[in-house]
XYZ file of C-alpha atoms in Angstrom:
667
model
C -36.438 2.026 14.454
C -33.452 4.119 14.384
C -30.805 1.050 14.606
C -27.593 1.861 12.340
C -26.965 -0.989 10.401
C -24.319 -2.425 8.204
C -24.871 -5.442 5.766
C -22.238 -8.070 4.452
C -22.474 -10.713 1.737
C -19.452 -12.815 2.299
C -17.044 -13.584 5.498
C -14.428 -11.099 4.331
C -16.592 -8.332 4.175
C -18.225 -9.296 7.234
C -14.987 -9.712 9.495
C -13.664 -6.113 7.821
C -16.313 -4.314 8.586
C -16.646 -5.709 12.136
C -13.098 -4.994 12.582
C -13.676 -1.580 11.491
C -16.720 -0.904 13.616
C -16.539 -3.688 16.834
C -20.809 -3.628 16.513
C -22.617 -4.076 19.535
C -25.031 -6.786 18.005
C -24.267 -9.092 14.963
C -26.649 -11.164 13.472
C -25.282 -14.139 11.067
C -27.518 -15.891 8.781
C -26.896 -19.625 9.617
C -29.687 -21.056 7.249
C -27.120 -23.230 5.046
C -25.694 -20.043 3.501
C -23.418 -21.129 0.861
C -21.367 -17.852 0.694
C -19.732 -18.232 4.085
C -19.431 -20.332 7.163
C -21.656 -19.136 9.756
C -19.496 -20.772 12.733
C -16.078 -20.134 11.409
C -16.955 -16.277 10.911
C -18.261 -16.311 14.491
C -14.896 -17.892 15.657
C -12.897 -15.499 13.759
C -14.830 -12.347 15.500
C -14.796 -13.909 18.678
C -10.670 -14.354 17.944
C -10.517 -10.624 18.621
C -10.493 -9.041 21.975
C -13.083 -6.480 21.335
C -15.782 -9.274 20.747
C -15.749 -9.730 24.442
C -18.843 -7.599 24.723
C -20.499 -8.099 21.212
C -23.346 -9.964 21.161
C -23.502 -12.395 18.480
C -26.801 -14.049 17.127
C -27.292 -17.030 14.677
C -30.389 -17.090 12.453
C -31.535 -20.575 12.000
C -33.934 -22.660 9.866
C -37.611 -23.282 10.926
C -38.028 -26.679 11.020
C -41.144 -28.811 10.496
C -42.999 -29.963 13.685
C -41.977 -33.399 13.236
C -38.254 -32.645 13.281
C -36.346 -32.585 16.561
C -34.907 -29.317 17.385
C -31.011 -29.584 17.038
C -28.717 -28.736 19.764
C -27.253 -25.116 20.617
C -23.905 -26.406 21.739
C -22.334 -26.350 18.709
C -23.464 -22.588 18.068
C -22.848 -22.012 21.777
C -19.172 -23.388 21.240
C -18.356 -21.401 18.102
C -19.358 -18.120 20.226
C -22.874 -17.330 19.523
C -24.655 -15.785 22.454
C -27.921 -16.708 20.997
C -30.365 -18.122 18.150
C -33.396 -17.155 16.808
C -35.455 -18.847 14.323
C -36.234 -17.406 10.845
C -39.757 -15.469 10.887
C -41.582 -14.055 7.934
C -43.339 -11.741 10.561
C -41.862 -8.392 10.659
C -43.335 -7.304 13.883
C -42.082 -10.675 15.460
C -38.524 -9.607 14.301
C -38.601 -6.436 15.596
C -39.939 -7.807 19.254
C -36.788 -9.859 18.632
C -34.551 -6.930 18.098
C -35.922 -4.887 21.139
C -35.624 -7.713 23.462
C -32.413 -8.123 22.329
C -31.363 -4.491 22.807
C -32.870 -4.486 26.388
C -31.445 -7.664 27.311
C -28.392 -9.112 26.234
C -26.995 -5.685 24.518
C -27.580 -3.418 27.489
C -26.021 -6.120 29.566
C -22.750 -6.484 27.771
C -22.681 -2.617 27.616
C -22.887 -2.408 31.395
C -20.104 -4.932 31.544
C -18.042 -2.965 28.981
C -18.503 0.216 30.848
C -17.462 -1.662 34.096
C -14.548 -3.044 32.542
C -13.699 0.476 31.330
C -14.262 1.844 34.865
C -12.002 -0.744 36.550
C -9.273 -0.179 33.970
C -9.485 3.395 34.696
C -9.231 2.757 38.381
C -6.533 0.669 37.767
C -4.249 3.470 36.693
C -5.199 5.947 39.410
C -2.605 6.583 41.995
C -4.932 8.389 44.505
C -7.690 7.048 46.603
C -10.979 6.202 45.125
C -14.263 5.680 46.510
C -17.488 4.841 44.637
C -20.790 4.882 46.846
C -24.396 4.054 45.617
C -27.362 6.338 46.478
C -27.386 5.362 50.006
C -23.872 6.349 50.308
C -22.992 2.683 50.882
C -19.574 2.010 49.497
C -19.347 -0.160 46.458
C -15.871 0.475 45.791
C -12.789 1.533 47.704
C -9.217 1.735 46.882
C -6.212 3.874 48.292
C -4.090 4.231 51.433
C -5.628 4.432 55.057
C -3.661 4.997 58.084
C -3.913 3.568 61.499
C -2.903 4.896 64.315
C -0.614 2.620 66.916
C -0.739 3.042 70.836
C 2.639 4.454 70.364
C 1.350 7.233 68.367
C 2.956 6.425 65.227
C 0.744 6.274 62.141
C 0.835 3.114 59.543
C -0.072 3.595 55.936
C -1.705 0.687 54.368
C -2.822 0.332 50.814
C -6.106 -1.111 50.701
C -8.752 -2.508 48.027
C -12.043 -3.193 49.240
C -14.735 -4.654 46.945
C -18.468 -5.362 48.581
C -19.761 -8.990 47.608
C -23.737 -9.025 47.088
C -25.710 -11.612 48.664
C -29.122 -12.553 48.465
C -31.657 -9.704 47.494
C -28.759 -7.652 46.474
C -27.796 -6.955 49.869
C -23.972 -6.623 50.563
C -22.930 -10.009 52.458
C -19.324 -10.091 52.496
C -16.324 -7.816 51.767
C -13.099 -8.277 50.231
C -10.269 -6.733 51.429
C -6.616 -6.496 49.954
C -3.973 -5.123 52.013
C -0.469 -3.985 51.307
C 1.327 -2.455 54.181
C 3.855 0.305 53.751
C 4.984 2.587 56.439
C 4.925 6.201 54.984
C 6.637 8.542 57.429
C 5.725 11.615 55.298
C 2.069 11.259 56.315
C 2.756 10.941 60.157
C 1.850 14.664 60.351
C -1.596 14.400 58.886
C -4.116 14.563 61.685
C -7.644 14.703 59.948
C -9.363 11.441 60.207
C -12.577 10.239 58.216
C -14.498 7.501 59.254
C -15.682 4.924 56.565
C -18.846 2.912 57.542
C -19.160 -0.446 55.379
C -22.637 -1.473 54.193
C -22.909 -4.307 56.712
C -21.487 -2.139 59.335
C -18.555 -4.584 59.971
C -15.756 -1.865 60.541
C -14.368 1.551 60.530
C -11.528 2.669 58.445
C -9.478 5.676 59.613
C -7.943 7.460 56.694
C -7.467 10.345 54.454
C -8.901 9.858 51.004
C -7.571 11.988 48.260
C -9.064 12.554 44.664
C -7.330 14.861 42.329
C -10.050 16.750 40.500
C -9.559 16.876 36.639
C -8.791 20.292 35.192
C -10.141 19.283 31.973
C -11.988 16.429 30.123
C -9.877 15.187 27.013
C -11.712 13.564 24.408
C -9.530 11.476 21.873
C -10.829 9.950 18.922
C -8.700 7.277 17.265
C -8.869 6.757 13.211
C -7.513 3.540 12.639
C -5.407 2.516 9.364
C -5.320 -0.960 8.194
C -1.855 -1.511 9.581
C -3.113 -0.513 12.720
C -5.890 -3.174 12.679
C -3.553 -5.803 11.868
C -1.448 -4.977 14.866
C -4.613 -4.957 16.898
C -5.485 -8.448 15.711
C -2.074 -9.777 16.438
C -2.163 -8.282 20.034
C -5.468 -10.132 20.356
C -4.380 -13.499 19.117
C -0.971 -13.151 21.583
C -3.238 -13.472 24.366
C -4.075 -17.350 23.900
C -0.890 -18.588 22.159
C 1.933 -20.304 23.791
C 4.914 -18.333 24.731
C 7.089 -19.415 21.472
C 4.177 -18.068 19.298
C 4.027 -14.887 21.870
C 7.831 -14.172 21.096
C 7.479 -14.908 17.040
C 4.483 -12.481 17.109
C 6.464 -9.932 19.132
C 9.162 -9.886 16.287
C 6.420 -9.643 13.634
C 4.931 -6.455 15.464
C 8.720 -5.125 15.813
C 8.801 -5.366 11.986
C 5.256 -4.027 11.182
C 5.813 -0.707 13.138
C 8.708 0.356 11.364
C 8.060 2.874 8.618
C 10.169 1.206 6.253
C 8.215 -1.915 5.461
C 9.499 -2.061 1.988
C 13.001 -1.266 2.248
C 14.734 -4.465 1.579
C 17.794 -5.831 3.442
C 20.367 -6.789 0.595
C 22.567 -9.398 1.796
C 24.611 -9.185 -1.332
C 25.702 -5.440 -0.783
C 28.927 -5.983 0.415
C 32.263 -4.119 0.205
C 33.550 -6.546 -2.727
C 30.096 -5.953 -4.587
C 30.386 -2.066 -5.586
C 28.133 -2.445 -8.572
C 25.190 -3.779 -6.401
C 25.530 -1.017 -3.683
C 26.092 1.676 -6.094
C 22.687 0.502 -8.450
C 20.779 0.358 -5.192
C 22.120 3.352 -3.701
C 21.658 5.450 -6.888
C 18.400 3.996 -8.235
C 16.203 3.558 -4.793
C 17.947 6.008 -2.456
C 18.070 9.568 -2.947
C 20.004 10.698 -0.216
C 23.467 12.649 -0.663
C 26.466 10.239 -0.307
C 28.722 13.375 1.489
C 28.331 17.036 2.149
C 29.028 19.013 -1.193
C 32.424 20.048 -1.859
C 33.198 23.571 -1.504
C 33.761 24.040 -5.332
C 30.017 23.367 -5.726
C 28.852 26.376 -3.738
C 27.028 28.183 -6.581
C 25.836 24.756 -8.478
C 22.628 26.513 -9.653
C 24.585 29.191 -11.730
C 26.684 26.609 -13.213
C 24.164 23.877 -13.859
C 24.482 21.867 -16.992
C 21.150 20.547 -16.413
C 18.535 22.867 -17.728
C 15.163 21.118 -16.424
C 11.645 22.776 -15.590
C 11.653 24.947 -18.624
C 9.524 27.903 -18.221
C 8.580 27.904 -22.105
C 8.385 24.795 -23.994
C 8.776 23.763 -27.638
C 6.190 24.948 -30.233
C 4.433 22.082 -32.220
C 6.692 21.154 -34.905
C 5.528 21.478 -38.509
C 4.881 17.601 -39.407
C 5.746 16.238 -42.425
C 2.685 13.673 -42.522
C -0.732 13.782 -42.101
C -1.615 10.313 -41.399
C 0.091 7.101 -41.390
C -0.935 6.285 -45.056
C 1.583 8.939 -46.098
C 4.496 7.451 -44.406
C 7.200 5.635 -46.398
C 7.164 2.195 -47.630
C 10.270 1.399 -45.163
C 8.535 3.060 -42.072
C 5.330 1.406 -42.825
C 7.083 -2.206 -43.116
C 8.608 -1.702 -39.878
C 5.116 -0.478 -38.061
C 3.466 -3.557 -39.119
C 5.695 -5.269 -36.659
C 4.418 -3.487 -33.903
C 2.205 -5.738 -32.233
C 5.063 -8.246 -31.821
C 7.748 -8.384 -29.015
C 10.357 -8.767 -31.689
C 9.569 -5.381 -32.936
C 12.912 -3.330 -33.378
C 12.572 0.104 -32.208
C 16.125 1.004 -33.338
C 15.127 0.410 -36.836
C 12.123 2.693 -36.489
C 14.438 5.596 -35.024
C 16.561 5.261 -37.880
C 13.808 5.433 -40.320
C 12.468 8.181 -38.826
C 15.152 10.256 -37.963
C 15.006 9.963 -34.297
C 11.022 10.607 -34.136
C 9.793 7.272 -33.691
C 7.195 8.306 -30.892
C 5.015 10.120 -33.448
C 4.691 7.250 -35.793
C 4.839 4.458 -33.362
C 2.344 6.330 -31.210
C -0.220 7.129 -34.301
C -0.061 3.362 -35.181
C -0.389 1.960 -31.512
C -2.933 4.371 -30.253
C -5.250 3.600 -33.466
C -4.991 -0.098 -32.864
C -6.629 0.617 -28.960
C -9.355 3.292 -30.428
C -7.403 6.140 -28.350
C -9.111 8.882 -30.524
C -12.720 7.210 -30.393
C -12.504 7.059 -26.614
C -11.102 10.614 -26.282
C -13.765 11.797 -28.870
C -10.794 13.869 -30.810
C -9.469 13.336 -34.196
C -6.297 11.964 -35.481
C -4.853 15.127 -36.394
C -5.031 16.523 -32.749
C -3.561 13.398 -31.445
C -0.651 13.437 -34.067
C -0.187 17.273 -33.028
C 0.319 16.122 -29.303
C 2.749 13.197 -29.981
C 4.803 15.685 -32.010
C 4.668 18.250 -28.914
C 5.366 15.367 -26.437
C 8.288 14.320 -28.466
C 9.850 17.794 -29.204
C 10.140 17.887 -25.534
C 12.204 14.600 -25.076
C 16.003 15.356 -25.514
C 17.547 13.928 -28.307
C 20.934 14.448 -27.128
C 20.405 12.008 -24.195
C 21.852 8.576 -24.991
C 19.142 6.539 -23.137
C 15.892 8.873 -21.685
C 14.889 10.014 -25.317
C 11.949 9.699 -27.241
C 13.096 6.620 -28.575
C 13.037 4.731 -25.100
C 9.425 6.315 -24.543
C 8.285 4.775 -27.885
C 9.825 1.507 -26.667
C 8.004 2.037 -23.609
C 4.603 2.523 -25.196
C 5.159 -0.646 -27.490
C 5.850 -2.959 -24.324
C 2.930 -1.523 -22.787
C 0.583 -2.039 -25.748
C 1.844 -5.556 -25.741
C 1.298 -6.178 -22.051
C -2.176 -4.950 -22.681
C -2.918 -7.615 -25.232
C -2.386 -10.367 -23.000
C -5.653 -12.342 -21.959
C -5.848 -11.614 -18.620
C -5.336 -7.864 -19.046
C -8.106 -7.778 -21.780
C -10.300 -9.062 -19.175
C -9.321 -7.057 -16.207
C -8.683 -3.739 -17.671
C -11.425 -1.728 -19.473
C -10.794 0.756 -22.476
C -10.285 3.712 -20.203
C -7.525 1.724 -18.401
C -6.055 1.029 -21.638
C -5.996 4.589 -22.800
C -4.295 5.764 -19.613
C -1.664 3.177 -19.706
C -0.805 4.285 -23.282
C -0.672 7.905 -22.679
C 1.081 7.262 -19.269
C 3.785 5.470 -21.394
C 4.022 8.269 -23.747
C 4.697 11.172 -21.298
C 6.674 9.000 -18.560
C 10.128 10.701 -19.101
C 9.184 13.921 -20.788
C 11.899 16.449 -20.660
C 13.958 13.984 -18.807
C 17.437 15.614 -18.584
C 19.584 12.792 -18.451
C 20.471 12.934 -14.948
C 18.910 11.307 -11.873
C 16.957 12.217 -8.867
C 19.641 12.251 -6.667
C 22.040 14.021 -9.143
C 18.863 17.020 -9.167
C 18.673 17.016 -5.233
C 22.403 17.304 -4.729
C 22.911 20.222 -7.164
C 19.698 22.128 -5.591
C 18.285 21.936 -9.116
C 14.726 24.216 -9.254
C 12.926 20.870 -9.979
C 14.015 19.105 -6.860
C 13.019 22.701 -4.798
C 9.850 22.629 -6.535
C 8.772 19.030 -5.580
C 10.738 19.003 -2.106
C 13.310 16.238 -2.905
C 10.229 13.644 -3.592
C 9.909 11.644 -6.967
C 11.464 14.946 -8.772
C 11.423 13.841 -12.021
C 8.583 11.523 -12.015
C 6.568 14.303 -10.725
C 7.717 16.970 -13.325
C 7.221 14.437 -16.130
C 3.314 14.031 -15.150
C 2.921 17.672 -14.443
C 4.831 18.733 -17.903
C 2.865 15.686 -19.720
C -0.516 17.458 -18.739
C 0.508 21.403 -19.111
C 1.657 20.405 -22.671
C -1.713 18.812 -23.234
C -3.439 21.969 -22.636
C -0.913 24.148 -24.311
C -3.174 24.713 -27.614
C -6.347 23.642 -28.882
C -4.767 22.039 -31.604
C -2.761 19.470 -29.232
C -5.658 19.414 -26.631
C -6.479 15.718 -26.915
C -8.723 15.796 -23.387
C -10.748 18.923 -24.528
C -13.853 16.701 -25.324
C -13.942 14.795 -22.157
C -16.407 16.047 -19.241
C -15.144 16.514 -16.084
C -15.626 13.332 -14.355
C -13.918 11.479 -17.481
C -10.761 13.547 -17.341
C -10.743 13.530 -13.902
C -10.739 9.760 -13.523
C -8.348 9.320 -16.440
C -5.726 12.091 -15.338
C -5.553 10.160 -11.903
C -4.945 7.086 -13.600
C -1.816 8.419 -15.346
C -0.271 10.264 -13.022
C -0.556 7.123 -10.579
C 1.343 5.420 -13.275
C 4.156 7.901 -14.165
C 4.822 8.061 -10.460
C 5.032 4.297 -10.178
C 7.790 4.359 -12.389
C 10.314 5.948 -9.700
C 12.812 3.229 -8.616
C 12.635 4.233 -5.019
C 9.229 2.750 -4.869
C 10.067 -0.519 -6.761
C 10.133 -2.961 -3.879
C 7.007 -1.394 -2.393
C 4.749 -1.802 -5.664
C 6.291 -5.201 -6.126
C 5.622 -6.662 -2.916
C 2.160 -5.217 -2.902
C 1.524 -6.597 -6.394
C 3.123 -10.125 -5.248
C 0.919 -10.267 -2.092
C -2.301 -8.889 -3.460
C -2.786 -10.086 -6.950
C -0.172 -13.375 -7.546
C -0.800 -14.994 -4.036
C -4.298 -14.253 -3.791
C -5.045 -15.808 -7.406
C -2.553 -18.509 -6.351
C -4.530 -19.151 -3.228
C -7.804 -19.518 -5.219
C -6.247 -21.745 -7.619
C -5.266 -24.009 -4.761
C -8.569 -23.900 -3.154
C -10.143 -24.906 -6.441
C -7.704 -27.802 -6.842
C -8.131 -29.211 -3.111
C -11.787 -29.126 -3.590
C -11.613 -31.241 -6.787
C -12.806 -28.672 -9.035
C -9.873 -29.131 -11.362
C -9.472 -25.597 -12.797
C -10.265 -22.442 -10.828
C -13.303 -20.578 -10.933
C -12.307 -18.200 -13.669
C -15.094 -15.884 -12.836
C -13.979 -15.630 -8.976
C -10.508 -14.761 -10.068
C -11.645 -12.202 -12.484
C -14.130 -10.636 -9.748
C -11.320 -10.454 -7.709
C -8.672 -8.872 -9.944
C -11.211 -6.561 -11.399
C -11.715 -4.214 -7.926
C -10.012 -0.609 -8.373
C -7.308 -1.218 -5.938
C -6.196 -4.369 -7.663
C -6.526 -2.996 -11.088
C -4.288 -0.033 -10.066
C -1.387 -2.286 -8.988
C -1.774 -4.397 -12.238
C -1.212 -1.012 -14.172
C 1.572 0.100 -12.033
C 3.032 -3.097 -12.785
C 2.525 -2.700 -16.470
C 4.259 0.250 -16.893
C 7.088 -0.492 -14.444
C 7.823 -3.749 -16.553
C 7.523 -1.494 -19.873
C 9.832 1.117 -18.182
C 12.805 -1.445 -17.533
C 11.878 -4.355 -20.061
C 15.409 -3.885 -22.143
C 16.821 -7.233 -20.337
C 14.041 -8.985 -21.964
C 14.293 -7.890 -25.564
C 16.196 -10.037 -27.954
C 19.895 -9.769 -27.450
C 21.051 -7.202 -30.102
C 18.448 -4.611 -28.798
C 19.480 -5.513 -24.992
C 23.212 -4.984 -25.602
C 22.373 -1.428 -27.543
C 20.150 -0.370 -24.458
C 22.658 -1.301 -22.133
C 25.474 0.936 -23.635
C 23.110 3.640 -23.839
C 22.170 3.564 -20.346
C 25.824 3.078 -19.338
C 26.909 6.423 -21.472
C 24.262 8.252 -19.803
C 25.508 7.220 -16.388
C 28.791 7.985 -17.464
C 27.995 11.446 -18.261
C 26.580 11.996 -15.187
C 29.739 10.643 -13.213
C 31.779 12.932 -15.394
C 29.472 15.996 -14.836
C 29.483 15.413 -11.075
C 33.391 14.970 -10.719
C 33.657 18.244 -13.168
C 31.426 19.990 -10.680
C 32.751 18.867 -7.431
C 28.956 17.173 -6.585
C 28.767 14.085 -4.911
C 29.435 10.868 -7.078
C 25.862 9.105 -6.720
C 27.205 5.827 -8.925
C 31.027 5.816 -8.900
C 31.328 2.461 -10.562
C 30.012 4.315 -13.598
C 33.247 5.440 -14.527
C 33.617 5.067 -18.090
C 37.382 4.354 -17.625
C 36.572 1.437 -15.123
C 33.192 0.326 -15.331
C 32.068 -3.208 -16.393
C 28.901 -2.937 -18.578
C 28.356 -6.845 -18.241
C 28.681 -6.295 -14.494
C 26.189 -3.602 -14.405
C 23.797 -5.738 -16.559
C 23.832 -8.910 -14.361
C 23.506 -7.234 -11.139
C 20.630 -4.921 -12.208
C 18.844 -8.214 -13.543
C 19.849 -9.905 -10.286
C 18.529 -7.011 -7.854
C 15.510 -5.324 -10.044
C 14.555 -7.504 -12.999
C 14.218 -11.289 -12.078
C 11.712 -11.097 -9.101
C 9.738 -8.647 -11.057
C 9.450 -10.637 -14.169
C 8.804 -13.754 -12.750
C 5.960 -12.095 -10.778
C 4.306 -10.444 -14.087
C 5.083 -13.671 -16.254
C 2.826 -15.724 -13.507
C 0.098 -13.281 -13.667
C 0.123 -12.583 -17.362
C 2.026 -15.619 -19.118
C 4.529 -13.814 -21.339
C 7.125 -16.924 -21.418
C 8.790 -15.256 -24.551
C 9.910 -12.651 -22.201
C 11.523 -15.003 -19.676
C 13.347 -16.881 -22.466
C 14.914 -13.624 -23.526
C 15.728 -12.671 -20.198
C 17.485 -15.896 -19.124
C 19.381 -16.019 -22.738
C 20.478 -12.346 -22.100
C 21.884 -13.097 -18.849
C 23.703 -15.986 -19.542
C 25.367 -13.932 -22.350
C 26.439 -10.834 -19.832
C 27.587 -13.886 -17.544
C 29.639 -15.163 -19.835
C 31.424 -11.540 -20.682
C 31.677 -10.701 -17.053
C 33.512 -14.064 -16.472
C 35.776 -13.371 -19.307
C 36.700 -9.994 -18.054
C 35.259 -8.098 -20.847
C 34.071 -4.661 -19.658
C 32.787 -2.733 -22.973
């Protein structure tokens, strides 16, 4: 019949759809539907201001003749306008729709138009006159002037609303006057007579109506946060003053553009380590103006990033994992375990752990099968990627990439991830781990921005390194047919895989750390916890695992999970066994020391001044990093995928660093 129809099968979907469209007519199935509570859904819709002019209809079951018709009062109290008994006759249902359209729906549309009209009239400062076809005044508002016997003119603001009586004829007139003498109008001489419908009087005045020079049409495209603010505004209208004041504070917070920028109470002048860690890793703004000694920093830059040509594929000494040494093979056999020692593999492979570990790990996950490529192409690709990691970097080298790859693979094998993430997700996670720091210069984003590095210019000071890693990873992957691991994928497969990989690599930027963590906690963990609590309260004992899986398997939730997976893998050093944790702590400190030395030598702003090799306390840097970035994230990750052994290592390592810090040991 030409109606535009939207269908939802649960309360959440229905309410979301309604808040997006604010439909004229809502029909809710009230026939003992197990998926939702019809009355509760109606109340939720009525709680919004826009539902004032929506017609909400309940469909009820057809009862046997011997049963009494139930009262409509409960449905009326819930907010329903009307109920209709189910009917298998299609023509009868169409007649009901036509009746609803020409009855309740059109009436509500007229009321909505009237409401909009009067809202507009309330904002008009000029005189307004509305008449019917017989020129009888239906509405009048403005300033009219009466002339006194003395000849003076008295201005009076007046609002006139006729009141219809029997037969539709106007029987009364309500007039609201607000006298105010306006001497600027005393010279006006033209007078107009206003004859009211019942002839009860004449007004003398000068109506003025400002003509519109242009008709402006504006279309509002609402974002989710706008909907949230609108719902809160609607809730305030019927709330006590204390609730209104609290919601005002909520709205003030929601309207800021820095929703996920945390407020650190620990950032005091006596805690420079925390201040520098947060400032150096989260903020990318310069701390001070460049000094006069660094005006030509580009010409003297010691950081060579954004190469125009990249390393050729090195000649590999292996053709497959069957030809590796016994020692390397023995180390690789422990790859699925969290106790895997990447430093041993680094030594055994002469700082080429990524090729060996990559082949082993990706074979276990069937990456070649998914990509429809052969092992030699994959090995060549891994060799090329590893060649573009800087071995001179103390921390951001191919050993770190291999470590992140192993951690990612370990997380992928947790039971929940095996059920939630599909084969394409697994492959995307592994490839993202391999390329996530490729061509890292051993300097931070803030450093590159401060030195006006070409990469910072290219990416507009936004996620400079992360954008570079993702872009270069794909450039290298298409460099040569011998390394082209994506060449056999069709366009849709490649596009989807590429989108996932880029999203994960960009998620490793620490500036977005708290945003990703908060979204994960609120969208994944809290919703899962709510479902578990609901199951517990309903007496079911254990939660409905299928319901939880259905919720976790949506594309948006899976994206949040993959972001958290690579983020945890990227900074998992404090969760490794103590010997490895200490090695990684020394390496990252040395890389920061080199950056500070470089900044001082070239007169650049010192991004993290506490990382001075002469004064820095490594134990202190580790405890602060764990406090600020690690504890909350791994608590959330542990709740999601149950990785208690990591938490045990984390607690032991924290105690170790704390003891060293309290003993005054810095190195």
